[in-house]
mmCIF file of C-alpha atoms in Angstrom:
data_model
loop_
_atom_site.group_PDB
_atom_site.id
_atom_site.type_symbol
_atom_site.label_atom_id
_atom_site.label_comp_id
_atom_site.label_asym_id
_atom_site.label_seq_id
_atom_site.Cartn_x
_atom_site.Cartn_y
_atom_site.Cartn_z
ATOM 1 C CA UNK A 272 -77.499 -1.762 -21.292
ATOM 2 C CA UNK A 273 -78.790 -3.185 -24.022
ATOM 3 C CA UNK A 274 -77.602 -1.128 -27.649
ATOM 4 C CA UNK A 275 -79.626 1.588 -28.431
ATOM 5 C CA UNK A 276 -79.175 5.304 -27.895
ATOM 6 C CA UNK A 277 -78.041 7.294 -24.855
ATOM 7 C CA UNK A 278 -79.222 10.944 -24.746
ATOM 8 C CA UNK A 279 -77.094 13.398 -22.466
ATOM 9 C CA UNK A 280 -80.425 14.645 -20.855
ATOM 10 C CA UNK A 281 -80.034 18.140 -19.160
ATOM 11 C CA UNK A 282 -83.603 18.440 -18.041
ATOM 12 C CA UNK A 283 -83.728 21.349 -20.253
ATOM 13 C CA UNK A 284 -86.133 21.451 -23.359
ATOM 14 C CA UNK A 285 -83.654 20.178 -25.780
ATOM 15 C CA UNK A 286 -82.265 17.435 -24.517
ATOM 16 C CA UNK A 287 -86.004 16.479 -23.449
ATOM 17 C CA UNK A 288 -87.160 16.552 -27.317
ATOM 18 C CA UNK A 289 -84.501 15.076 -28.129
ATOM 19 C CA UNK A 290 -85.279 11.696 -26.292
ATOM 20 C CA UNK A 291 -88.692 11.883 -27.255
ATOM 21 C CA UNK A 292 -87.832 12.420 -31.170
ATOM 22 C CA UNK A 293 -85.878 9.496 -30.602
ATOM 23 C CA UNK A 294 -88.368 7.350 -28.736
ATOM 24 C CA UNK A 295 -90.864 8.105 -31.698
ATOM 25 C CA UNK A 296 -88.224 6.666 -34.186
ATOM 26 C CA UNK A 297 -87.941 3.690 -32.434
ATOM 27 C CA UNK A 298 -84.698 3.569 -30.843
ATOM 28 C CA UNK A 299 -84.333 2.285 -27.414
ATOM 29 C CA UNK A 300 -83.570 5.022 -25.223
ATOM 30 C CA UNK A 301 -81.449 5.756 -21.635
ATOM 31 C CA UNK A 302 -80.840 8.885 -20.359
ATOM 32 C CA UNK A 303 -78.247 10.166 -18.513
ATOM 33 C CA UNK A 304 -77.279 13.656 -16.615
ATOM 34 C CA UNK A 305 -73.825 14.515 -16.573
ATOM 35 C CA UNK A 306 -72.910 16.409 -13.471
ATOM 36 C CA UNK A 307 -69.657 18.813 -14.409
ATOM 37 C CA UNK A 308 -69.808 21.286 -11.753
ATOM 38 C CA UNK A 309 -69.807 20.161 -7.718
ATOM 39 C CA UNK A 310 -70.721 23.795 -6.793
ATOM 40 C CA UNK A 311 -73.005 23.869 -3.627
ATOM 41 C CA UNK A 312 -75.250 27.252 -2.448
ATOM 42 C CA UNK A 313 -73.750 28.965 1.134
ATOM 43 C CA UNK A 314 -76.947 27.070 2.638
ATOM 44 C CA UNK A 315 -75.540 23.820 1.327
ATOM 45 C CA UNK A 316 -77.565 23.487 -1.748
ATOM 46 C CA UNK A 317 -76.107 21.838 -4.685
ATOM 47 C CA UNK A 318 -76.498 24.010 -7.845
ATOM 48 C CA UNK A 319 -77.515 20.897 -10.102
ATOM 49 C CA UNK A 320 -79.994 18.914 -7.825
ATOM 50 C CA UNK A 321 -82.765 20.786 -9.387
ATOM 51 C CA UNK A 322 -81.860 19.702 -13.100
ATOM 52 C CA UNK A 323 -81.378 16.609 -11.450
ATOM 53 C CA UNK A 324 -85.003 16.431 -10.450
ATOM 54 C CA UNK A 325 -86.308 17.843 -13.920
ATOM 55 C CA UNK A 326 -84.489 15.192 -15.844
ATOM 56 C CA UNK A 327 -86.371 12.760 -13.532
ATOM 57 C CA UNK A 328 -89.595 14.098 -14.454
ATOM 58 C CA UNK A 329 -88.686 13.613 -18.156
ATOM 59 C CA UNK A 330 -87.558 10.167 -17.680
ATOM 60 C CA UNK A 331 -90.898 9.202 -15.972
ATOM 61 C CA UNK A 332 -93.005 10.979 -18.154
ATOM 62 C CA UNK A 333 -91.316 9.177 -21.452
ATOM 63 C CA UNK A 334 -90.971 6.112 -19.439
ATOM 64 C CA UNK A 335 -86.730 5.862 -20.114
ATOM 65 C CA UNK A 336 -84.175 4.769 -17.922
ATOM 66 C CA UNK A 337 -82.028 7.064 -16.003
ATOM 67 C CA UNK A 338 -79.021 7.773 -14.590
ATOM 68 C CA UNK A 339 -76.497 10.081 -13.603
ATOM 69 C CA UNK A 340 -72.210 10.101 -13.705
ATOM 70 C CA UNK A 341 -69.656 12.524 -12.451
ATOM 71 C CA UNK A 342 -67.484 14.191 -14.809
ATOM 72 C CA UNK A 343 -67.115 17.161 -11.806
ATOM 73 C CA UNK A 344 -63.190 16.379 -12.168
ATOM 74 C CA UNK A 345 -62.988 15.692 -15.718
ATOM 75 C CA UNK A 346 -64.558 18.965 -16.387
ATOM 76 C CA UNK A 347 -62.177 20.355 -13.581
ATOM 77 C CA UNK A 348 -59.228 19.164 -14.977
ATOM 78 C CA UNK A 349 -59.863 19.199 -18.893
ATOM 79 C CA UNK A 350 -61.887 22.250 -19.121
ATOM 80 C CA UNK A 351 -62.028 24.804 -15.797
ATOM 81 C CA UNK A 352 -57.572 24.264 -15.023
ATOM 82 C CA UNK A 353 -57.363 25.027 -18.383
ATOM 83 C CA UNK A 354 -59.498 28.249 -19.268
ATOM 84 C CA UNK A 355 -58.037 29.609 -15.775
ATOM 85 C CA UNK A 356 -54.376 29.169 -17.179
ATOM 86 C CA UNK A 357 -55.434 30.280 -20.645
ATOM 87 C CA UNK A 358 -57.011 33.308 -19.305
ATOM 88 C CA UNK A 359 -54.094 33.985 -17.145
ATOM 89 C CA UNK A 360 -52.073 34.398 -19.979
ATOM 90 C CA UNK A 361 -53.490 36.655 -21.479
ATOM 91 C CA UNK A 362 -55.592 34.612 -23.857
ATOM 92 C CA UNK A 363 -59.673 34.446 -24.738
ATOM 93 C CA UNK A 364 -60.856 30.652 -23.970
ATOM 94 C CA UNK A 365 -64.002 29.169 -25.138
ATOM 95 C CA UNK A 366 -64.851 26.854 -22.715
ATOM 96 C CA UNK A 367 -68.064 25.597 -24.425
ATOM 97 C CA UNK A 368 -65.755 23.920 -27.366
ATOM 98 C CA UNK A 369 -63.626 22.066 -25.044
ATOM 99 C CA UNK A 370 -66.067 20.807 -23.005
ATOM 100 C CA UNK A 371 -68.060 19.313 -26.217
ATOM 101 C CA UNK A 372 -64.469 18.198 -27.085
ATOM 102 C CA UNK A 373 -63.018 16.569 -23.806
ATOM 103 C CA UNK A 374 -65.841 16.475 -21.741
ATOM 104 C CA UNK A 375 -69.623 15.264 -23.474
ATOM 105 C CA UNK A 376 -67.895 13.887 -26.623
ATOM 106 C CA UNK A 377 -65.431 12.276 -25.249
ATOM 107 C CA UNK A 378 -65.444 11.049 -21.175
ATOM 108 C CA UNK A 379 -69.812 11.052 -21.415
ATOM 109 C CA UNK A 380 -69.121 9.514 -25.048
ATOM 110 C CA UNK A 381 -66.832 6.888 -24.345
ATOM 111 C CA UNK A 382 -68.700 5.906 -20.445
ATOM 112 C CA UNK A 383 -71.814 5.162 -22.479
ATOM 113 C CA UNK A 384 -70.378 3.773 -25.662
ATOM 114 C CA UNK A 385 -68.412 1.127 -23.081
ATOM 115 C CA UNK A 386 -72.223 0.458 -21.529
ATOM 116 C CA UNK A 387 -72.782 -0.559 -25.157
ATOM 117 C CA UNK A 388 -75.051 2.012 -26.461
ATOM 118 C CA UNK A 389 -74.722 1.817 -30.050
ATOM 119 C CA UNK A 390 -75.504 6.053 -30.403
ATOM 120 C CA UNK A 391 -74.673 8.930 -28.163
ATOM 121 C CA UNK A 392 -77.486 12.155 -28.480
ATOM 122 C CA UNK A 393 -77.492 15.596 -27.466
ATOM 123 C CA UNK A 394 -80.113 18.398 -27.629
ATOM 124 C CA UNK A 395 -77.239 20.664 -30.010
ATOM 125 C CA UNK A 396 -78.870 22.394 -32.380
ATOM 126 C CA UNK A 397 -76.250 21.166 -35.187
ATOM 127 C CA UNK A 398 -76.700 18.588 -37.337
ATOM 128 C CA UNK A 399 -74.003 15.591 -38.795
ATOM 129 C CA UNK A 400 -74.243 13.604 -42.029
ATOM 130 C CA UNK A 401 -72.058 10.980 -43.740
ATOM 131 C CA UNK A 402 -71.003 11.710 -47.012
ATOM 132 C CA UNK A 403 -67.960 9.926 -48.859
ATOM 133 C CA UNK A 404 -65.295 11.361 -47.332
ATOM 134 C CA UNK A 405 -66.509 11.347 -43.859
ATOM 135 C CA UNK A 406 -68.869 12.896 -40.912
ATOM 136 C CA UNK A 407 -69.585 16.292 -41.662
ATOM 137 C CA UNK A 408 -70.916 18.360 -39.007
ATOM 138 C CA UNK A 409 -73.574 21.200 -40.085
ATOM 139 C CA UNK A 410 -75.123 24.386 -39.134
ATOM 140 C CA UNK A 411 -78.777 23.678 -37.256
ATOM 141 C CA UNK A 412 -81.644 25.049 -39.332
ATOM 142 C CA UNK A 413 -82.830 27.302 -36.661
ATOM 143 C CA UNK A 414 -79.742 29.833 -37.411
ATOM 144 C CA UNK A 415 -80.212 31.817 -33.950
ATOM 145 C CA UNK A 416 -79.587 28.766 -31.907
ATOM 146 C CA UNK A 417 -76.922 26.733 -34.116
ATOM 147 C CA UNK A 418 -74.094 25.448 -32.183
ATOM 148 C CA UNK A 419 -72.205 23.666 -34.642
ATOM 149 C CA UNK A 420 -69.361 26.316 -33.718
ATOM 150 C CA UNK A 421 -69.222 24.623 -30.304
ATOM 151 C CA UNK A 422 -68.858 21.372 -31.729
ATOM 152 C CA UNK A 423 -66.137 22.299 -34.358
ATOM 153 C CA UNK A 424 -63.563 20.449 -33.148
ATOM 154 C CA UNK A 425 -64.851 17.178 -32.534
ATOM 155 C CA UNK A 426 -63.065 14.725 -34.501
ATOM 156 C CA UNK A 427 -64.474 11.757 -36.706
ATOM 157 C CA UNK A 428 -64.267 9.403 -34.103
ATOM 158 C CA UNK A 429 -66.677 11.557 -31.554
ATOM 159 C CA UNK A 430 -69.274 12.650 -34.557
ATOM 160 C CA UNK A 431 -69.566 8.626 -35.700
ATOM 161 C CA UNK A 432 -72.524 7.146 -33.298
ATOM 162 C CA UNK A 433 -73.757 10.991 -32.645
ATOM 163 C CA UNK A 434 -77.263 12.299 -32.752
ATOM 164 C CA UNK A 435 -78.535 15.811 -33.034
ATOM 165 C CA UNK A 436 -82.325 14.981 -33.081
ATOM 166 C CA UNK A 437 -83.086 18.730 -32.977
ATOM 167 C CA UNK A 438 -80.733 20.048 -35.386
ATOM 168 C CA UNK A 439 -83.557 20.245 -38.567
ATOM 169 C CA UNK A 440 -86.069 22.296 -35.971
ATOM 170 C CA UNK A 441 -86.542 25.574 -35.287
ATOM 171 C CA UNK A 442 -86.347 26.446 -31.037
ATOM 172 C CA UNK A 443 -89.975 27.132 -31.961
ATOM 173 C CA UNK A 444 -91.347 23.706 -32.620
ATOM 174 C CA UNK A 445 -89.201 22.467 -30.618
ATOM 175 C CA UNK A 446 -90.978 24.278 -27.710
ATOM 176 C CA UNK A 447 -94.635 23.526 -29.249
ATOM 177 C CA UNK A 448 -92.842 19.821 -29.190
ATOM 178 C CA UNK A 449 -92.446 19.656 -25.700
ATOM 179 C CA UNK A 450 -95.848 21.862 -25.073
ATOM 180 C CA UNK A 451 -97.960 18.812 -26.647
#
């Protein structure tokens, strides 16, 4: 992989804009679907094939490279082991914050970094700046759908090389974005 930017592609809207922003901008763009959750239907069906099959279509269509990795047991063993304990005990996990911590920020974010992207991207509606002292990670323009919360404890490390090509949008354009 040559550097350029690697956008966690979902198959969902977001992450679809987001590689297309991108691609407009002029960055050389992969895609790749992280697969957390090995969950299959009682008829066998696996939960995920079908996001599978959408990120495809958006790979295709924008003419990127795709592929896909397993963090099923990272997730497991970083993220689902420990909400179960937390919760056992009483406690109120977010799971959403340490996933973005362990899981898409760091496991995704180091896999692709060692690939020798040069960026990591995300469809978050957040956004991240550099300023003197640092990365600062800010609330997305489009208020309703910020998730900077979710991303609050990613450290300096996991912000530096980290694209939120949504995060100035409202959910609005980004939806007439993906409609044209």
């Amino acid at each position: 992989m040559s550097a350029g930017v690697v956008v966690g592609l979902s198959g969902g809207v977001d992450s679809s804009v987001s590689a297309l922003l991108l691609l407009e901008q002029g960055y050389d763009v992969r895609a790749v679907f992280m697969k957390n959750w090995l969950e299959t239907t009682p008829g066998g069906q696996c939960l995920w094939e079908q996001d599978v099959e959408d990120a495809m279509q958006v790979c295709d269509r924008l003419g990127i490279p795709f592929n896909t990795i397993d963090l099923s047991r990272a997730y497991w063993d970083s993220v689902f082991a420990r909400f179960l304990e937390e919760y056992r005990n009483g406690l109120t996990p977010n799971p959403d914050i340490v996933c973005n911590q362990e899981v898409k920020f760091k496991a995704f974010r180091d896999h692709v970094m060692a690939l020798g992207a040069s960026h990591l991207a995300t469809g978050h509606y957040a956004r991240c700046a550099k300023s003197d002292s640092g990365w600062v990670l800010g609330r997305a323009r489009d208020r309703n759908k910020d998730q900077s919360y979710f991303l609050c404890m990613l450290t300096q490390q996991q912000l530096d090389g980290t694209l939120f090509p949504i995060g100035a949008m409202l959910k609005s354009e980004v939806r007439n974005q993906a409609a044209n």
